[in-house]
XYZ file of C-alpha atoms in Angstrom:
350
model
C 84.269 18.972 -0.844
C 83.426 15.843 1.009
C 81.225 13.257 -0.665
C 78.411 13.506 1.898
C 78.305 17.289 1.544
C 78.077 17.015 -2.265
C 75.189 14.521 -1.991
C 73.328 16.836 0.415
C 73.706 19.826 -1.954
C 72.491 17.786 -4.912
C 69.378 16.712 -2.967
C 68.592 20.300 -1.908
C 68.975 21.623 -5.477
C 66.774 18.856 -6.864
C 63.998 19.713 -4.370
C 64.196 23.410 -5.191
C 63.937 22.847 -8.940
C 61.275 20.088 -8.834
C 57.675 20.965 -9.841
C 55.360 21.690 -6.916
C 52.635 19.044 -6.366
C 49.267 20.295 -5.077
C 47.666 17.615 -2.943
C 43.904 17.187 -3.267
C 41.724 16.449 -0.287
C 42.360 19.592 1.704
C 38.915 21.120 1.156
C 40.114 23.819 -1.240
C 37.857 25.513 -3.759
C 37.856 23.575 -7.054
C 40.010 25.054 -9.807
C 38.576 26.985 -12.724
C 37.122 24.603 -15.276
C 36.104 21.962 -12.742
C 32.807 20.235 -13.493
C 30.107 18.903 -11.199
C 27.902 16.235 -12.716
C 25.253 13.756 -11.584
C 24.498 10.251 -12.738
C 20.822 11.260 -13.061
C 19.424 14.779 -13.291
C 15.708 14.034 -13.756
C 14.038 11.977 -11.057
C 10.418 10.844 -10.927
C 9.236 9.300 -7.681
C 5.879 7.775 -6.843
C 4.224 8.578 -3.530
C 1.226 6.290 -3.904
C 2.606 3.528 -1.688
C 4.314 5.828 0.792
C 7.755 7.399 1.178
C 10.326 6.707 -1.522
C 14.086 7.243 -1.545
C 16.430 8.465 -4.292
C 20.235 8.374 -4.107
C 22.067 11.166 -5.902
C 25.611 10.424 -7.068
C 27.578 13.641 -7.659
C 31.009 13.674 -9.327
C 33.489 16.573 -9.307
C 36.440 16.619 -11.747
C 39.000 19.246 -12.755
C 39.677 20.700 -16.199
C 41.656 17.566 -17.096
C 38.757 15.326 -15.974
C 40.758 14.121 -12.989
C 38.630 13.496 -9.879
C 38.795 16.103 -7.121
C 38.648 14.546 -3.675
C 37.898 16.270 -0.399
C 36.027 19.066 -2.173
C 32.992 20.628 -0.450
C 29.611 20.256 -2.164
C 26.592 22.165 -0.909
C 23.146 20.655 -1.466
C 19.918 22.570 -1.003
C 16.305 22.562 -2.117
C 13.443 25.029 -1.815
C 10.988 22.593 -0.222
C 13.373 20.495 1.863
C 13.491 20.360 5.654
C 13.661 22.418 7.803
C 11.088 24.293 5.707
C 7.592 23.765 7.070
C 5.880 21.883 5.654
C 8.728 19.955 3.994
C 7.997 18.010 0.821
C 11.262 16.086 1.040
C 14.295 15.737 3.289
C 17.983 15.069 2.669
C 20.168 12.293 4.056
C 23.943 11.965 4.162
C 24.998 8.890 2.180
C 23.260 6.578 -0.251
C 20.361 5.614 1.992
C 17.378 7.238 3.677
C 18.069 6.133 7.221
C 17.027 7.712 10.505
C 19.893 9.537 12.149
C 21.458 10.696 8.869
C 19.022 13.529 8.130
C 20.563 16.801 6.946
C 18.915 20.208 6.671
C 18.775 22.010 3.346
C 22.051 23.792 2.572
C 24.278 21.152 4.154
C 27.830 20.447 2.966
C 29.244 17.075 1.942
C 32.747 16.172 0.699
C 33.856 14.157 -2.301
C 35.824 10.939 -1.857
C 39.037 9.866 -3.624
C 37.041 9.222 -6.781
C 35.621 12.755 -6.729
C 32.184 11.380 -5.863
C 29.687 12.256 -3.150
C 26.398 10.483 -2.445
C 23.357 11.901 -0.708
C 19.738 10.781 -0.558
C 16.350 12.419 -0.908
C 13.259 11.029 0.791
C 9.912 12.090 -0.608
C 7.337 12.077 2.196
C 3.932 11.471 0.693
C 0.943 13.269 2.155
C -1.259 10.802 3.960
C -4.320 9.678 2.064
C -7.878 10.160 3.267
C -8.441 7.692 6.133
C -11.210 5.135 5.832
C -14.403 5.844 7.726
C -13.697 5.171 11.435
C -15.883 2.991 13.638
C -17.561 4.152 16.846
C -18.364 1.928 19.811
C -21.040 3.842 21.677
C -20.907 4.307 25.430
C -23.649 5.459 27.769
C -27.098 5.454 26.207
C -28.746 8.858 26.019
C -30.605 11.233 23.753
C -27.775 13.329 22.266
C -26.429 12.343 18.835
C -22.637 12.269 18.326
C -20.615 11.512 15.219
C -16.853 11.565 14.626
C -14.325 12.029 11.825
C -10.527 11.729 11.691
C -7.697 13.227 9.649
C -4.242 11.652 9.331
C -1.204 13.857 9.979
C 2.233 13.055 8.580
C 5.656 13.920 9.955
C 5.904 17.180 7.950
C 2.755 18.462 9.673
C 0.455 18.111 6.666
C -3.018 16.750 7.332
C -4.971 14.467 5.041
C -8.471 15.153 3.854
C -11.062 14.363 6.493
C -12.662 10.920 6.653
C -16.360 10.253 6.362
C -18.262 10.443 9.644
C -18.866 7.450 11.891
C -22.271 6.029 12.564
C -24.190 8.087 15.106
C -23.839 7.380 18.826
C -26.948 8.312 20.819
C -25.620 8.776 24.309
C -24.236 11.006 26.997
C -20.798 11.106 25.280
C -19.195 9.045 28.071
C -16.702 6.522 26.738
C -17.520 6.588 23.058
C -14.585 4.751 21.482
C -13.469 5.752 17.974
C -11.240 3.282 16.123
C -9.684 3.338 12.661
C -7.326 1.570 10.267
C -3.705 2.698 10.181
C -2.495 5.028 7.453
C 1.023 3.851 6.408
C 2.797 7.208 6.762
C 0.699 8.884 9.440
C 2.462 9.879 12.666
C -0.632 11.366 14.345
C -4.402 11.587 13.956
C -6.768 14.492 14.490
C -10.068 13.484 16.099
C -12.967 15.674 15.008
C -16.374 15.162 16.463
C -19.187 15.759 18.860
C -21.473 17.586 16.534
C -23.324 20.446 18.204
C -25.859 21.309 15.569
C -23.754 21.720 12.415
C -20.516 22.251 14.384
C -17.725 19.677 14.675
C -14.771 20.456 16.929
C -11.228 19.196 17.168
C -11.247 16.920 20.213
C -7.618 15.827 20.238
C -4.486 15.175 18.227
C -3.198 11.738 19.199
C 0.333 10.730 18.237
C 1.929 7.407 17.380
C 2.386 5.409 14.195
C 0.479 2.469 15.726
C -2.347 4.437 17.380
C -5.741 3.204 16.188
C -8.296 4.383 18.758
C -9.421 7.270 20.929
C -11.876 7.320 23.830
C -14.124 10.351 24.068
C -14.899 10.915 27.751
C -16.487 14.310 27.273
C -13.489 16.311 28.486
C -13.097 19.702 26.869
C -10.785 22.335 28.303
C -11.478 26.033 27.874
C -7.831 26.949 28.606
C -6.110 28.376 25.569
C -9.372 29.096 23.796
C -8.491 31.082 20.655
C -9.993 34.504 20.189
C -12.252 35.242 17.252
C -10.192 35.004 14.064
C -9.693 37.865 11.643
C -10.185 37.307 7.921
C -8.507 39.316 5.170
C -9.326 39.025 1.478
C -6.315 38.609 -0.808
C -7.054 39.056 -4.490
C -10.246 40.039 -6.302
C -13.676 40.203 -4.659
C -16.497 38.055 -5.982
C -20.219 38.692 -6.238
C -22.264 36.265 -4.164
C -20.291 34.063 -1.777
C -20.095 34.741 1.988
C -17.501 33.026 4.190
C -17.268 32.556 7.974
C -14.375 30.937 9.877
C -13.789 29.491 13.339
C -10.700 28.072 15.042
C -10.270 25.430 17.756
C -7.104 24.570 19.675
C -5.786 21.459 21.354
C -3.012 21.548 23.922
C -0.030 19.256 24.311
C -2.129 17.036 26.596
C -4.365 16.143 23.658
C -7.473 17.804 25.118
C -9.156 20.229 22.759
C -10.649 23.570 23.623
C -14.054 24.717 22.527
C -14.510 26.630 19.318
C -12.994 30.094 19.220
C -14.805 32.560 21.467
C -16.779 33.672 18.436
C -16.599 32.879 14.736
C -15.057 35.459 12.467
C -17.198 38.270 11.215
C -18.690 36.900 8.045
C -17.144 38.100 4.813
C -20.336 39.367 3.240
C -21.572 38.357 -0.171
C -19.920 40.501 -2.796
C -16.793 40.965 -0.684
C -15.174 37.546 -0.556
C -13.737 35.852 -3.639
C -16.302 34.114 -5.797
C -13.962 31.158 -6.337
C -11.121 30.426 -3.939
C -7.715 29.878 -5.541
C -4.001 30.397 -4.928
C -4.330 33.995 -6.160
C -7.772 34.805 -4.709
C -8.019 33.555 -1.151
C -9.032 34.398 2.401
C -6.239 34.735 4.983
C -7.344 33.766 8.493
C -5.311 34.888 11.519
C -5.970 34.531 15.254
C -4.490 35.037 18.705
C -3.541 31.971 20.675
C -4.990 32.800 24.065
C -3.212 31.586 27.196
C -1.834 29.026 27.386
C -1.368 28.569 23.668
C -2.563 25.364 22.024
C -0.189 23.102 20.164
C -2.459 22.454 17.185
C -5.250 24.507 15.651
C -8.172 23.294 13.593
C -9.454 25.823 11.049
C -13.120 25.614 10.010
C -15.032 27.284 7.181
C -18.734 27.858 6.623
C -19.970 29.087 3.240
C -23.211 31.012 3.375
C -25.621 29.174 5.669
C -23.957 25.774 5.166
C -22.297 23.470 7.686
C -18.832 23.876 9.206
C -16.021 22.104 7.327
C -12.581 21.362 8.747
C -10.014 22.909 6.389
C -6.722 22.089 8.087
C -4.844 21.229 11.267
C -1.943 23.668 11.662
C 0.605 24.703 14.287
C 0.855 28.389 13.411
C -1.512 31.309 13.978
C -2.535 31.845 10.361
C -3.993 29.915 7.436
C -4.652 30.798 3.789
C -7.932 29.341 2.540
C -7.328 28.714 -1.155
C -10.292 26.367 -1.472
C -8.608 23.023 -0.773
C -9.496 21.299 2.475
C -7.077 19.765 4.974
C -3.776 21.009 3.536
C -4.293 18.940 0.409
C -1.285 18.655 -1.885
C -1.445 18.482 -5.702
C -1.050 14.980 -7.090
C 2.087 16.101 -8.930
C 4.734 18.235 -7.270
C 7.917 19.440 -8.981
C 11.049 21.100 -7.623
C 14.770 21.344 -8.347
C 17.525 20.349 -5.944
C 20.737 22.326 -6.484
C 24.287 21.188 -5.727
C 27.211 23.615 -5.913
C 30.981 23.428 -5.483
C 32.952 26.606 -6.061
C 31.719 28.038 -9.344
C 30.351 24.700 -10.546
C 26.652 23.924 -10.100
C 24.077 21.364 -11.187
C 20.333 20.954 -10.729
C 18.424 17.722 -10.163
C 14.762 17.956 -11.155
C 12.350 16.114 -8.866
C 8.792 15.119 -9.725
C 6.469 13.654 -7.115
C 3.692 11.680 -8.813
């Protein structure tokens, strides 16, 4: 046998008898015994000064503690975007930067060190705005006052500000101005009191918007029909509740109050104390054309109307808290999985 032929046979035999090497990085499911870990599993973030960002560092290793690269890791959370309203949102990579947002349930891949980084941004609910100022326009005999609520990117509204000083005029060119809220992306303008009634005049957008001019324009297009109220939970003994809804279109002009307030929930029928288990569910029809935002108002007994929330849907649960208020502490768990390996990261919003 020639020398070259012998060398070729030896090489073929050596390849056939050599152990097979499995290359990592092909996106395969991790082997049994693989472990997913995180550098930090309990995270406490403060929302007092505005949005905060946390970077999660996940590491995936096999049964021999060797890093697994190119392995898929799914990350999801119960209150993350695109849930509405979202309490936090995910980002791809170790930074909370616009353009890198990822919806809950997204998939990332480990690097050569078996690591994958993602970020969580906690979006704080805007605080109650300071009392706005009013520069009064045409002098007249009708009294007008105004309030505002700040709206953040998730759609949550702050509690409503105190009312402005009274403008005695014909409503023409009353200018309402306010101080910026750091995380607000829009502001709801509530005003023009007609007796005890305040209506949603407009929702103005922009992170640098600080004023609104009331020219008296109110559109009746898209006026919501009278809302329907359903008791959920246990009836009380004395409290009566009435609700009304206003709408504002995409042009920022609000409609009048709903064609009629809801039929009052009579004393002895509604819950004595509103809570998350005993509440009134308010639903309504949009009308045509439908408004973009809806302001939901409540009146207890013979009291004044109070703005509860600014919402985009056609329903609202009145649990007693005004303006979509959020508890000062919010907890949730973010889960990351890869194959049969899983880990939870506990989040606390202070």
